[in-house]
Amino acid sequence: MYLCSLLVLSCAISAWSIAPKGPWDALIYAPETRTVRPRAIREVKGNVSSSSALLTGGSAALMSNGSWLTLDFGIEVGGLISMNFDVVTSSSAVALSFTESPLFINPLTSDDSAMSASNMSYDGVLHVPPPISLGFWTQPSVMMRGGFRFLTIVSNSDAPVAFSNVTCALSFMPQMEDLRDYTGYFYALDPEFYDVDFLTKIWYSGAYTVQTDTVPVNTGRQVPFVSSPGWANNATLGVAGPIIVDGAKRDRAVWPGDMGIAVPTQFVSTNDLVATKNALSTMFAGMNPETGALPESGPPLSQQGSDTYHAWTLIGTYNYYLYSGDLAWLTNVWANYTKAVQFLERKVDSSGLLNVTGLRDWGRLGQGGHNAEANALLYKVWTNSISLAGPFSDFALASAWSRNASALKERFNEVFWLPSRGLYRDNDTTTLCPQDANSLAVIFNLTTSNTQAAAVSQGLAQNWNDLGPIAPELPDTISPFISGFELQAHFESGNDTRAMDLLRREWGYMLYSNLSVQSTLLEGFTANGSLYYRSYQGYNYDPSYTSHAHGWSTGPTSALTFYVLGLTVTSPQGATWSVAPHLSGLSSAEGGFETLLGWFGVKWSVSGSTFNLSLETPAGTRGVVSLPTTGTVFVNKEQIETQPEMALELMGGSYVISVRD
Ligand SMILES: *[C@@H]1O[C@H](CO)[C@@H](O)[C@H](O)[C@H]1NC(C)=O
Ligand SMILES: *[C@@H]1O[C@H](CO)[C@@H](O)[C@H](O)[C@H]1NC(C)=O
Ligand SMILES: *[C@@H]1O[C@H](CO)[C@@H](O)[C@H](O)[C@H]1NC(C)=O
Ligand SMILES: *[C@@H]1O[C@H](CO)[C@@H](O)[C@H](O)[C@H]1NC(C)=O
Ligand SMILES: *[C@@H]1O[C@H](CO)[C@@H](O)[C@H](O)[C@H]1NC(C)=O
Ligand SMILES: *[C@@H]1O[C@H](CO)[C@@H](O)[C@H](O)[C@H]1NC(C)=O
Ligand SMILES: *[C@@H]1O[C@H](CO)[C@@H](O)[C@H](O)[C@H]1NC(C)=O
Ligand SMILES: *[C@@H]1O[C@H](CO)[C@@H](O)[C@H](O)[C@H]1NC(C)=O
Ligand SMILES: *[C@@H]1O[C@H](CO)[C@@H](O)[C@H](O)[C@H]1NC(C)=O
Ligand SMILES: *[C@@H]1O[C@H](CO)[C@@H](O)[C@H](O)[C@H]1NC(C)=O
Ligand SMILES: *[C@@H]1O[C@H](CO)[C@@H](O)[C@H](O)[C@H]1NC(C)=O
Ligand SMILES: *[C@@H]1O[C@H](CO)[C@@H](O)[C@H](O)[C@H]1NC(C)=O
């Protein structure tokens, strides 16, 4: 249940409807309580007595200098460690070190979060120096650790030290008392994968990842970065909290590009959009009053100079309004929104394309000039803006945007399409065909036919190895962020088989790999599966810096809801909606989500040549159901006349639909 003081509306909503209970509940990663305890002892070195007693309420003792033990919380966690010191002398001293990946368990240093460094030991440890008082101890909040799974406790003196009751008070998602109290759910068995629960698990893994990235406003990474060794998570992240950031361990800052994937995850799982509102408000408040440029990231990082992330704040505005219907907020930012659209429009030159001069982006190489990804984003900004102008009755602006969008789509295809490759190229002077622009072109409808979209889907698959697509625009790298868009592109182009193949390869690796936390999702990895993500591009060959809980990697959560289940909202809060299941080789799927209008639920199954769908949407809404099979259609047991491929238009309510051969 939500804490009512923070969000009165959500409180009222969650009082009358939350996701139904079922076998999916056993697959939720989020823990049952906000204070969690280690689930296992991972490692013990030196002279340590009764370490396993720590798991059963007892006390463990480090008997000599340098002796240590590593506790495993079983899942990604983040917050403040507490414990009880039971035996100490005046010279007792310990140190705590933290890591997400078990590869970096080390009594002398944590994995890196404050800054990357090739020695993999920028952060160091949290010292608990003498004298240590007997009894309850809590880690100083400045040194809160935002994301880790393993905690190592080492003795720094020859005097024995005994302790018990090690806990972590989770700091993320502060507005949710019960982290498992989701407003949405998803459930489907995957007979083609070695774990039949994979699809459901990956849905909840994405949900939990975004929860770990929803943080109190005063727990950002300190900038300038604290000097080594050390870390500090007490910076202010924006205009209000809670606020959505990129990653649990780091950067712990608002990044609007990341939100392009993380916010749809948030919508279908917790529908707790206040953190998104606060993040977007922070970006608009940071607008350059002269130029209308938006920052690339939130404070204290406040990076400037990214045309693509500028566009993502505008796309995020559309998504937030679509999910929330928060017209008061939209009205408040509208002047800044339109000014920010103009900022991009001024970069469109005589070629009819945007010339990127704010070069920062998601990590790719070669940004700049007539870049296809940036132009795809501008197209999406314009098409979104047409509908956002509706409530303001600004028809002249909307029709100008509409003309702009049509003209750009034409130019985009003229300049970037390489028929010989069946793909779009990166800019007007290259033959490199990037993963990002091609994926976005399909999902933003820059393609001009189904055949063209199918060609892009096929072309993108040429980049795959066993673990996923190697991005041509960032060699040797598999980016779960961009792959989240590619996943949608395969569904959108109509090749569900290929979409499911990508999902199983890439996210199957991420969820089960013992290099990671097996609960939340990695920021990225290299072509051979290593953690040296972006080593040569900003991360100083420091694999311990890579985040294991990045919201931008949660693409499957919304894709399973929006495509496999087929349930989407097409106007604010779902006043209009669409149901278009993608069977994807599965025999059934069920799930749903909630908006301020109420519960939206879908269950479908295929048995022989019969397709069954039950559907529940709030009264007063209306929507369109597109059936994935053809045959005689029955709605609530009554046969209805329909043409093959024709969509059913329905008012909100409960329906049982079946299609029989
Ligand atoms: C561990 O420490 C205890 C207490 O100091 C000592 O009695 C014992 O011999 C030590 N064990 C080892 C293996 O060093
Ligand atoms: C503990 O061991 C470390 C590393 O061997 C050493 O630097 C330190 O002085 C020792 N501390 C004490 C109190 O013996
Ligand atoms: C054990 O830790 C919990 C949570 O941090 C705390 O509430 C409790 O008081 C502690 N128990 C004792 C006996 O100190
Ligand atoms: C690791 O590298 C960082 C950055 O160069 C440096 O500040 C730090 O002192 C180094 N740490 C160790 C333990 O060498
Ligand atoms: C964060 O903590 C550091 C170290 O205690 C302190 O110097 C700094 O002023 C704090 N910053 C904020 C924003 O509170
Ligand atoms: C709009 O942008 C200005 C800077 O140009 C900023 O001061 C103001 O807070 C912003 N307004 C909103 C509602 O974000
Ligand atoms: C065009 O794309 C290529 C391949 O990504 C890149 O190397 C080049 O720098 C780009 N051109 C500009 C002007 O950015
Ligand atoms: C984009 O603008 C920059 C800065 O004005 C200019 O140097 C560059 O030539 C332009 N690129 C293209 C492809 O027109
Ligand atoms: C797009 O539409 C706007 C109206 O907002 C118009 O002022 C502008 O010139 C158009 N921009 C381009 C590049 O076509
Ligand atoms: C995609 O664009 C085509 C025109 O190229 C248009 O006919 C179609 O309606 C668009 N689809 C959507 C979903 O907007
Ligand atoms: C869909 O993708 C698969 C490869 O995953 C391919 O074999 C198949 O031909 C594609 N189907 C269509 C209709 O393009
Ligand atoms: C991961 O599993 C492999 C294969 O079972 C094993 O060799 C390796 O030691 C494991 N790595 C970690 C960090 O647990």
Short mmCIF file of N, CA and C and ligand atoms in Angstrom, two decimals, residues 35 37 82 84 136 165 167, ligand 3:
data_model
loop_
_atom_site.label_atom_id
_atom_site.label_comp_id
_atom_site.label_asym_id
_atom_site.label_seq_id
_atom_site.Cartn_x
_atom_site.Cartn_y
_atom_site.Cartn_z
N THR A 35 13.30 -3.93 5.56
CA THR A 35 14.59 -4.23 6.20
C THR A 35 14.92 -5.67 5.87
N ARG A 37 17.70 -9.09 5.47
CA ARG A 37 18.84 -9.76 6.10
C ARG A 37 19.57 -10.61 5.08
N SER A 82 23.01 -2.03 9.23
CA SER A 82 23.09 -1.95 10.69
C SER A 82 23.55 -3.30 11.22
N ASN A 84 24.70 -5.33 15.32
CA ASN A 84 24.95 -5.20 16.75
C ASN A 84 26.36 -5.71 17.04
N PHE A 136 24.00 -1.56 19.13
CA PHE A 136 23.48 -1.29 17.79
C PHE A 136 24.31 -0.22 17.08
N ASN A 165 22.98 -9.70 14.01
CA ASN A 165 21.84 -8.86 13.58
C ASN A 165 22.21 -7.90 12.44
N THR A 167 21.67 -6.19 9.12
CA THR A 167 20.50 -5.91 8.27
C THR A 167 20.82 -4.77 7.31
C1 LIG B 3 18.36 -5.71 14.94
O1 LIG B 3 18.25 -4.86 13.80
C2 LIG B 3 16.96 -4.34 13.63
C3 LIG B 3 16.90 -3.64 12.29
O2 LIG B 3 17.99 -2.88 12.02
C4 LIG B 3 16.63 -3.44 14.78
O3 LIG B 3 15.35 -2.88 14.60
C5 LIG B 3 16.67 -4.24 16.05
O4 LIG B 3 16.45 -3.39 17.15
C6 LIG B 3 18.01 -4.92 16.22
N1 LIG B 3 17.97 -5.84 17.33
C7 LIG B 3 18.61 -5.61 18.45
C8 LIG B 3 18.48 -6.67 19.49
O5 LIG B 3 19.29 -4.62 18.62
#
